[in-house]
Amino acid sequence: MFSSPSRPLAWMLFICALWMSLVTAAPHAKVVLSPSKDPFYQPPKGYEKEHPGTILRSRTLGPKSLAAFSAFPQNIANAYQFLYRTTDALGNPDATVTTLMVPHNANASRLVSYQVMQDSASNDCNPSHVLQKGEGLKGVITQAELLFMDTLLERGWYVNTADYEGSKASFTVGAMAGHAVLDAIRAVLASGNLTAIKSDAQVQLWGYSGGALASGWATQLQPSYASELKIIGAALGGTPVDLNATLSAVGGGPFAGLAPSGINGLANQYPELAAYVDSILIPKKKKAFYKAKDLCLAQAALQYAFQNMDSYVTRPDYTNAPVAKKILEESVMGRADTPTIPLFMYHAEHDEVVPYKPAGNMYKDWCSGGATIEFVKDELSEHIVLFITGAANAIIYLEDRFKGVAVHEGCSSRTTVTSLLDHGAIGVFGKVIWDALNALLGLPIGPGNL
Ligand SMILES: *[C@@H]1O[C@H](CO)[C@@H](O)[C@H](O)[C@H]1NC(C)=O
Ligand SMILES: *[C@@H]1O[C@H](CO)[C@@H](O)[C@H](O)[C@H]1NC(C)=O
Ligand SMILES: *[C@@H]1O[C@H](CO)[C@@H](O)[C@H](O)[C@H]1NC(C)=O
């Protein structure tokens, strides 16, 4: 194992997340119907015939309806949700929800589509649900990400976040996620009569880890699936390119829960994989394995920490069966079109959850395919640390695109000791923290309010 000064920070965060998920194990007064019970999530009859991105239902949540950590209402101008038509990984119609946040003094020509690291095979962990006030802390990681969204809102940008796993909670299914992200943007841009957003607003994407899986698949599917969308930039951090690499990396470690959640997520989309997995599970371990279908990220981390998938199945080389191999192959990012959207990618060299190498290789492939990418390799951070320290560079990139700063065509990569010390990063990072504190205090979120 390598050692790095950021390691204690990663552990501190991890333990915090576990502690918060424990707190939620206590019964909590439910004020929001869960997606499985809420009729809003059910598409109306005949929705299949609508174009992808069509709004099927909409609702206005109100200005203080979303909350950080369930308890701190966010003071924005308004929040909306749309159920919209999308397409799953098999090409079948599906419907899912996106949440749109509008800050005070918003610029209706700027939208960031931010994907969270839901990392769960349960629809009850969808951002549209766990970001709502009073929802409890089971979605604590997603709720923490609301603070990143706040710093975007503080700049006056509209922000939307999609329930990109679709109606079946297909965690790790890249094509589902990519379609859902692109269709959410279509839905949001068509919502102007309700939300005042301009239909030709400039759009950008951001996501880290599971969120980068979704936003990253959106960038490579956009040329074929949503070529009419003009997306001017995307920031992808800790990008999961090869699911099998993560399966191997997390076994026996603190993030071992990603394996049962990920496999259940894939099986939710691919019935033949579900049948295969069921056939190789050790009977007395089935219940514990399927429990992942009910757990959000932090809860699954707690449930399965330091376990190995090998102890659940009858064949240790379970990924090598033809059905598993085929689906894992199809799930590798970087094999669809080369993105034409300018990209900012950042990745920790010693990422212990999402190994560096597949992302580094995809960067090279995309570059030889003509992509425009700025790539930063971070030497000291690891997965969770870079999620936080890498945010400043990502925000600077998004800000430059909105300001119209020209991108350097083609690819460039650099290595940094830690992203936090990059030019301009500390200032932006300080603002992230400042914005988060103000948001937690319930101060109005948007430019010109402080
Ligand atoms: C709003 O955003 C558009 C597109 O980025 C930009 O051209 C315009 O200057 C912005 N308006 C303000 C007041 O910042
Ligand atoms: C907005 O327009 C859509 C159709 O384009 C319509 O279905 C919806 O009712 C309108 N909403 C409002 C608030 O006017
Ligand atoms: C997944 O990774 C493991 C460990 O590196 C390897 O043995 C296995 O063959 C891989 N499976 C696939 C489908 O690539």
XYZ file of C-alpha atoms and ligand atoms in Angstrom:
492
model
C 0.000 0.000 0.000
C 1.120 3.564 -0.652
C 0.830 6.125 2.059
C -0.370 9.627 1.618
C -1.113 12.501 3.928
C -4.665 12.630 2.605
C -5.442 9.151 3.830
C -6.570 10.176 7.323
C -8.965 12.676 5.739
C -10.504 9.948 3.587
C -11.009 7.794 6.640
C -12.470 10.626 8.622
C -15.018 11.275 5.879
C -15.785 7.620 5.529
C -16.360 7.207 9.262
C -18.537 10.335 9.265
C -20.682 8.857 6.506
C -21.034 5.600 8.397
C -21.934 7.390 11.571
C -24.586 9.441 9.807
C -26.066 6.358 8.218
C -26.234 4.755 11.649
C -28.138 7.736 12.943
C -30.672 7.137 10.197
C -31.187 3.557 11.290
C -33.368 5.115 13.994
C -37.008 5.420 12.936
C -37.568 8.666 11.158
C -40.799 10.490 10.536
C -41.430 10.192 6.783
C -42.882 13.265 5.211
C -42.059 12.486 1.591
C -43.507 9.473 -0.210
C -40.762 7.182 -1.492
C -40.483 6.811 -5.289
C -41.928 3.289 -5.158
C -45.101 4.689 -3.508
C -45.327 8.136 -5.057
C -47.645 8.196 -8.114
C -45.624 11.088 -9.563
C -42.978 8.542 -10.612
C -45.504 6.423 -12.546
C -45.609 7.367 -16.230
C -49.055 8.011 -17.734
C -50.465 5.444 -20.137
C -49.045 5.639 -23.614
C -45.912 7.539 -22.581
C -43.825 5.122 -24.669
C -44.917 6.918 -27.840
C -43.567 10.281 -26.713
C -40.158 11.494 -27.889
C -37.245 10.942 -25.505
C -36.988 13.983 -23.241
C -40.732 14.742 -23.282
C -42.038 16.016 -19.944
C -44.708 13.577 -18.739
C -45.473 15.209 -15.397
C -44.170 18.252 -13.592
C -44.439 19.626 -10.087
C -43.222 22.689 -8.259
C -41.607 21.811 -4.951
C -41.151 25.349 -3.692
C -38.185 27.474 -2.603
C -37.273 25.731 0.664
C -38.188 22.159 -0.190
C -34.681 20.787 -0.671
C -32.424 20.377 2.321
C -28.800 19.622 3.058
C -28.614 16.611 5.369
C -32.396 16.510 5.398
C -32.567 19.270 7.993
C -31.082 22.451 6.501
C -33.547 23.904 3.973
C -31.864 25.487 0.977
C -33.047 28.992 0.287
C -33.332 29.055 -3.515
C -35.857 30.754 -5.787
C -37.609 27.479 -6.573
C -37.230 23.763 -7.208
C -39.110 21.731 -9.805
C -39.314 18.090 -10.739
C -40.129 16.537 -14.070
C -40.994 12.976 -14.935
C -39.722 12.531 -18.478
C -39.549 9.915 -21.178
C -36.136 8.287 -21.653
C -34.634 5.051 -22.997
C -33.017 2.225 -21.066
C -29.833 0.368 -22.033
C -31.803 -2.197 -24.047
C -33.459 0.518 -26.121
C -36.815 0.225 -24.338
C -38.838 3.279 -23.258
C -38.467 4.262 -19.628
C -39.499 7.235 -17.488
C -37.502 8.876 -14.751
C -37.343 12.123 -12.796
C -35.044 15.118 -12.771
C -34.901 17.871 -10.164
C -34.269 21.429 -11.323
C -32.974 24.027 -8.889
C -33.252 27.736 -9.636
C -31.187 30.193 -7.576
C -32.162 33.746 -6.720
C -31.141 36.163 -9.502
C -30.623 33.255 -11.890
C -29.163 33.539 -15.365
C -31.744 31.669 -17.440
C -29.102 31.017 -20.104
C -26.856 28.815 -17.975
C -27.549 25.252 -16.868
C -25.303 22.692 -15.196
C -26.485 19.109 -15.235
C -24.867 17.673 -12.107
C -24.925 13.919 -11.572
C -24.567 12.606 -8.017
C -22.843 9.422 -6.910
C -26.047 7.603 -6.039
C -24.156 4.289 -6.142
C -27.138 2.273 -5.029
C -29.468 -0.328 -6.537
C -32.488 1.286 -4.877
C -34.792 3.931 -6.357
C -35.473 5.159 -2.837
C -31.955 6.629 -2.961
C -32.730 8.716 -6.069
C -31.599 12.330 -5.718
C -35.157 13.525 -6.459
C -36.129 11.827 -3.223
C -33.224 12.098 -0.787
C -32.636 15.796 -1.455
C -36.076 16.662 -0.153
C -36.383 18.145 3.295
C -37.235 15.709 6.053
C -36.125 12.682 4.111
C -33.688 11.439 6.768
C -30.027 10.776 6.244
C -29.925 7.559 4.257
C -28.871 9.543 1.187
C -26.223 11.413 3.142
C -23.573 11.338 0.400
C -26.007 12.755 -2.179
C -27.097 15.318 0.395
C -23.456 16.315 0.872
C -23.213 16.792 -2.893
C -26.022 19.320 -2.654
C -23.374 21.609 -1.178
C -21.431 21.401 -4.462
C -24.633 22.155 -6.352
C -25.141 25.124 -4.023
C -21.841 26.677 -5.065
C -22.993 26.425 -8.709
C -26.355 27.941 -7.821
C -24.572 30.702 -5.923
C -23.055 31.679 -9.297
C -26.531 32.128 -10.706
C -26.587 28.935 -12.726
C -29.615 26.702 -13.035
C -28.703 23.203 -11.812
C -30.477 19.965 -12.558
C -29.742 16.478 -11.311
C -31.222 13.373 -12.922
C -32.413 10.101 -11.416
C -30.230 8.564 -14.089
C -30.546 4.947 -12.955
C -34.023 4.925 -14.499
C -37.128 3.277 -13.082
C -35.332 -0.001 -12.316
C -32.457 1.414 -10.232
C -29.934 0.237 -12.818
C -26.817 1.354 -10.969
C -23.636 1.070 -13.121
C -25.600 0.662 -16.371
C -23.859 3.280 -18.507
C -26.248 3.480 -21.454
C -29.264 3.896 -19.157
C -27.476 6.654 -17.279
C -26.255 8.448 -20.406
C -29.728 8.476 -21.982
C -31.347 9.644 -18.749
C -28.873 12.522 -18.373
C -29.394 13.712 -21.963
C -33.185 13.397 -21.800
C -33.245 15.287 -18.494
C -31.502 18.186 -20.252
C -34.079 18.053 -23.050
C -36.876 18.119 -20.477
C -35.357 21.017 -18.534
C -34.748 23.104 -21.660
C -38.400 22.578 -22.611
C -39.672 23.699 -19.206
C -39.367 27.448 -19.772
C -43.051 28.276 -19.381
C -42.806 26.993 -15.812
C -39.174 27.652 -14.881
C -38.229 30.613 -17.111
C -35.156 28.778 -18.411
C -34.241 29.657 -21.998
C -34.648 26.814 -24.451
C -31.236 27.693 -25.893
C -29.458 27.952 -22.524
C -25.798 26.971 -22.454
C -25.458 23.540 -20.876
C -22.586 21.818 -19.089
C -22.160 18.543 -17.237
C -20.381 17.587 -14.065
C -20.039 14.389 -12.054
C -17.592 12.519 -9.865
C -17.303 8.743 -9.505
C -20.811 7.292 -10.022
C -21.786 10.773 -11.196
C -18.959 10.702 -13.753
C -20.170 7.328 -14.979
C -23.503 8.990 -15.791
C -22.170 12.283 -17.141
C -19.355 10.476 -18.990
C -21.744 8.108 -20.754
C -23.844 11.147 -21.666
C -20.820 12.729 -23.386
C -20.140 9.667 -25.525
C -23.811 8.970 -26.372
C -24.637 12.605 -27.137
C -23.438 12.570 -30.793
C -25.728 9.637 -31.648
C -28.594 10.035 -29.169
C -29.009 13.780 -28.697
C -27.004 15.473 -31.448
C -29.257 18.553 -31.296
C -28.053 19.360 -27.753
C -25.310 21.955 -27.597
C -23.282 21.102 -24.517
C -20.315 23.401 -24.106
C -18.316 21.555 -21.459
C -18.187 18.632 -19.053
C -16.131 17.902 -15.950
C -15.601 14.241 -15.101
C -13.715 13.162 -11.983
C -12.712 9.683 -10.780
C -14.405 8.306 -13.895
C -15.387 4.617 -13.714
C -14.467 3.318 -17.164
C -14.218 -0.406 -16.442
C -16.633 -1.863 -13.874
C -14.583 -5.009 -13.473
C -11.590 -2.942 -12.399
C -13.665 -1.439 -9.586
C -15.104 -4.836 -8.636
C -11.555 -6.117 -8.223
C -10.315 -2.978 -6.470
C -12.961 -2.708 -3.757
C -13.121 -6.356 -2.612
C -12.094 -6.776 1.024
C -11.849 -3.016 1.581
C -13.985 -0.241 3.052
C -15.828 0.257 -0.255
C -16.679 -3.426 -0.738
C -20.393 -2.506 -0.717
C -20.048 -1.134 -4.241
C -19.799 -4.729 -5.497
C -23.190 -6.067 -4.354
C -24.821 -2.713 -5.186
C -23.219 -2.663 -8.635
C -24.036 -6.272 -9.470
C -27.632 -5.836 -8.295
C -27.815 -2.642 -10.366
C -26.649 -4.441 -13.511
C -29.005 -7.347 -12.812
C -31.894 -4.862 -12.471
C -31.371 -4.001 -16.157
C -30.273 -7.357 -17.606
C -32.637 -10.257 -16.748
C -30.169 -12.861 -18.059
C -27.534 -11.543 -15.656
C -30.059 -11.616 -12.806
C -30.755 -15.281 -13.535
C -27.052 -16.084 -13.704
C -26.240 -14.283 -10.457
C -29.108 -16.014 -8.688
C -27.821 -19.376 -9.908
C -24.339 -18.892 -8.435
C -25.254 -17.317 -5.090
C -24.612 -19.507 -2.069
C -28.186 -20.153 -0.849
C -27.652 -19.013 2.714
C -26.013 -15.808 1.464
C -28.804 -14.781 -0.903
C -30.689 -12.685 1.575
C -27.605 -10.706 2.557
C -26.674 -10.159 -1.099
C -30.137 -8.946 -2.176
C -30.316 -6.625 0.799
C -28.190 -4.257 -1.322
C -31.374 -3.561 -3.330
C -32.699 -1.615 -0.336
C -29.576 0.249 0.722
C -28.169 3.645 -0.196
C -24.427 4.164 -0.603
C -23.430 4.825 3.005
C -25.666 2.052 4.332
C -24.250 -0.486 1.853
C -20.724 0.633 2.768
C -21.514 -0.178 6.374
C -23.292 -3.444 5.587
C -20.576 -4.956 3.396
C -17.344 -3.245 4.511
C -14.264 -5.477 4.199
C -16.233 -8.354 2.673
C -15.439 -10.151 -0.544
C -17.904 -11.065 -3.291
C -16.114 -14.426 -3.483
C -17.715 -15.360 -0.177
C -21.206 -14.955 -1.700
C -20.851 -17.073 -4.827
C -20.079 -20.644 -5.747
C -17.517 -19.704 -8.395
C -14.744 -17.257 -7.562
C -14.195 -16.422 -11.247
C -17.854 -15.371 -11.476
C -17.125 -12.473 -13.859
C -15.789 -14.834 -16.503
C -19.035 -16.649 -17.319
C -20.071 -15.617 -20.876
C -23.160 -13.706 -19.734
C -21.226 -11.694 -17.138
C -18.287 -11.119 -19.462
C -20.532 -9.834 -22.251
C -22.366 -7.364 -20.016
C -19.165 -6.154 -18.348
C -17.666 -5.607 -21.798
C -20.723 -3.637 -22.966
C -20.442 -1.525 -19.829
C -16.939 -0.292 -20.566
C -16.950 3.443 -21.252
C -15.027 4.752 -24.241
C -16.323 2.402 -26.927
C -19.163 4.552 -28.263
C -18.560 7.804 -30.166
C -15.683 10.067 -29.208
C -17.219 12.993 -27.334
C -17.300 16.293 -29.185
C -18.040 18.150 -25.929
C -14.856 19.738 -24.496
C -13.910 17.776 -21.385
C -12.085 18.323 -18.141
C -11.039 15.038 -16.545
C -9.361 14.584 -13.167
C -8.318 11.378 -11.517
C -6.208 10.319 -8.556
C -3.218 8.251 -9.577
C -3.712 6.094 -6.475
C -7.489 5.890 -6.673
C -8.336 2.813 -4.608
C -11.987 2.625 -5.737
C -11.948 3.562 -9.411
C -8.508 2.525 -10.709
C -6.612 5.161 -12.629
C -5.429 3.094 -15.579
C -8.703 2.549 -17.486
C -9.484 6.285 -17.275
C -5.967 7.174 -18.435
C -6.353 4.790 -21.362
C -9.761 6.156 -22.320
C -8.300 9.648 -22.282
C -5.678 8.533 -24.821
C -8.262 6.757 -26.998
C -10.589 9.744 -27.038
C -7.676 12.043 -27.838
C -6.641 9.960 -30.813
C -10.281 10.102 -31.897
C -10.100 13.897 -32.010
C -11.528 14.848 -28.599
C -10.717 18.064 -26.741
C -9.691 17.162 -23.195
C -7.795 18.746 -20.326
C -6.630 15.933 -18.068
C -5.218 16.265 -14.550
C -3.544 13.383 -12.765
C -3.437 13.995 -9.023
C -0.557 12.273 -7.235
C -1.488 12.611 -3.582
C -5.253 12.424 -3.406
C -7.194 9.207 -3.383
C -10.786 8.635 -4.421
C -12.743 10.448 -1.714
C -10.102 13.119 -1.190
C -10.059 14.119 -4.855
C -13.869 14.270 -4.853
C -13.431 17.260 -2.562
C -10.050 18.739 -3.527
C -10.688 18.324 -7.271
C -13.948 20.275 -7.178
C -12.263 23.675 -7.458
C -10.590 22.866 -10.785
C -13.853 21.494 -12.125
C -15.721 24.666 -11.153
C -13.022 26.855 -12.726
C -13.408 24.852 -15.947
C -17.201 25.247 -15.992
C -16.905 28.938 -15.194
C -14.446 29.514 -18.049
C -16.763 27.807 -20.530
C -19.732 29.962 -19.499
C -17.550 33.074 -19.676
C -16.621 32.129 -23.214
C -12.910 31.545 -22.554
C -11.706 29.631 -25.620
C -10.828 25.962 -25.087
C -7.463 24.738 -26.335
C -8.365 22.361 -29.145
C -6.965 18.873 -28.719
C -5.621 17.262 -25.594
C -3.357 18.319 -22.797
C -2.529 16.510 -19.601
C -0.615 17.436 -16.517
C 0.311 15.932 -13.202
C -0.254 17.819 -9.994
C 0.889 16.929 -6.504
C -2.522 17.903 -5.198
C -5.295 19.665 -7.092
C -5.951 21.875 -4.120
C -2.710 23.774 -4.686
C -3.361 24.346 -8.400
C -3.541 27.916 -9.666
C -6.697 29.589 -8.401
C -7.962 26.450 -6.705
C -7.643 27.555 -3.082
C -9.712 30.667 -3.722
C -12.467 28.699 -5.425
C -12.304 26.025 -2.757
C -12.659 28.674 -0.077
C -15.745 29.936 -1.861
C -17.163 26.400 -2.014
C -16.878 26.189 1.769
C -18.209 29.705 2.268
C -21.176 29.006 -0.027
C -21.852 25.735 1.769
C -21.881 27.413 5.177
C -24.198 30.128 3.945
C -26.475 27.547 2.381
C -26.582 25.586 5.633
C -27.514 28.787 7.452
C -30.453 29.196 5.095
C -29.207 32.416 3.495
C -30.522 33.126 -0.002
C -28.545 31.234 -2.658
C -27.724 33.204 -5.773
C -25.502 36.063 -6.905
C -25.845 39.459 -5.288
C -27.325 38.149 -2.060
C -24.339 38.485 0.249
C -26.043 34.905 -18.814
O -25.458 33.809 -19.486
C -25.212 34.058 -20.855
C -24.681 32.749 -21.442
O -23.533 32.303 -20.775
C -24.224 35.203 -20.992
O -24.024 35.489 -22.356
C -24.765 36.420 -20.273
O -23.807 37.451 -20.277
C -25.107 36.091 -18.851
N -25.760 37.234 -18.215
C -25.297 37.790 -17.124
C -26.076 38.944 -16.582
O -24.284 37.395 -16.555
C -46.026 24.413 -20.369
O -46.136 23.918 -21.679
C -46.506 22.552 -21.782
C -46.524 22.153 -23.221
O -45.496 22.722 -23.926
C -47.853 22.338 -21.129
O -48.157 20.958 -21.145
C -47.825 22.812 -19.700
O -49.095 22.731 -19.126
C -47.345 24.258 -19.648
N -47.197 24.631 -18.240
C -47.578 25.826 -17.787
C -47.341 26.077 -16.326
O -48.051 26.668 -18.498
C -12.249 -9.171 -13.913
O -11.069 -8.969 -13.160
C -10.531 -10.148 -12.579
C -9.360 -9.740 -11.682
O -8.482 -8.911 -12.351
C -10.130 -11.114 -13.696
O -9.633 -12.314 -13.147
C -11.336 -11.410 -14.559
O -10.972 -12.212 -15.649
C -11.973 -10.113 -15.071
N -13.227 -10.408 -15.744
C -13.534 -9.898 -16.924
C -14.861 -10.273 -17.489
O -12.769 -9.179 -17.549
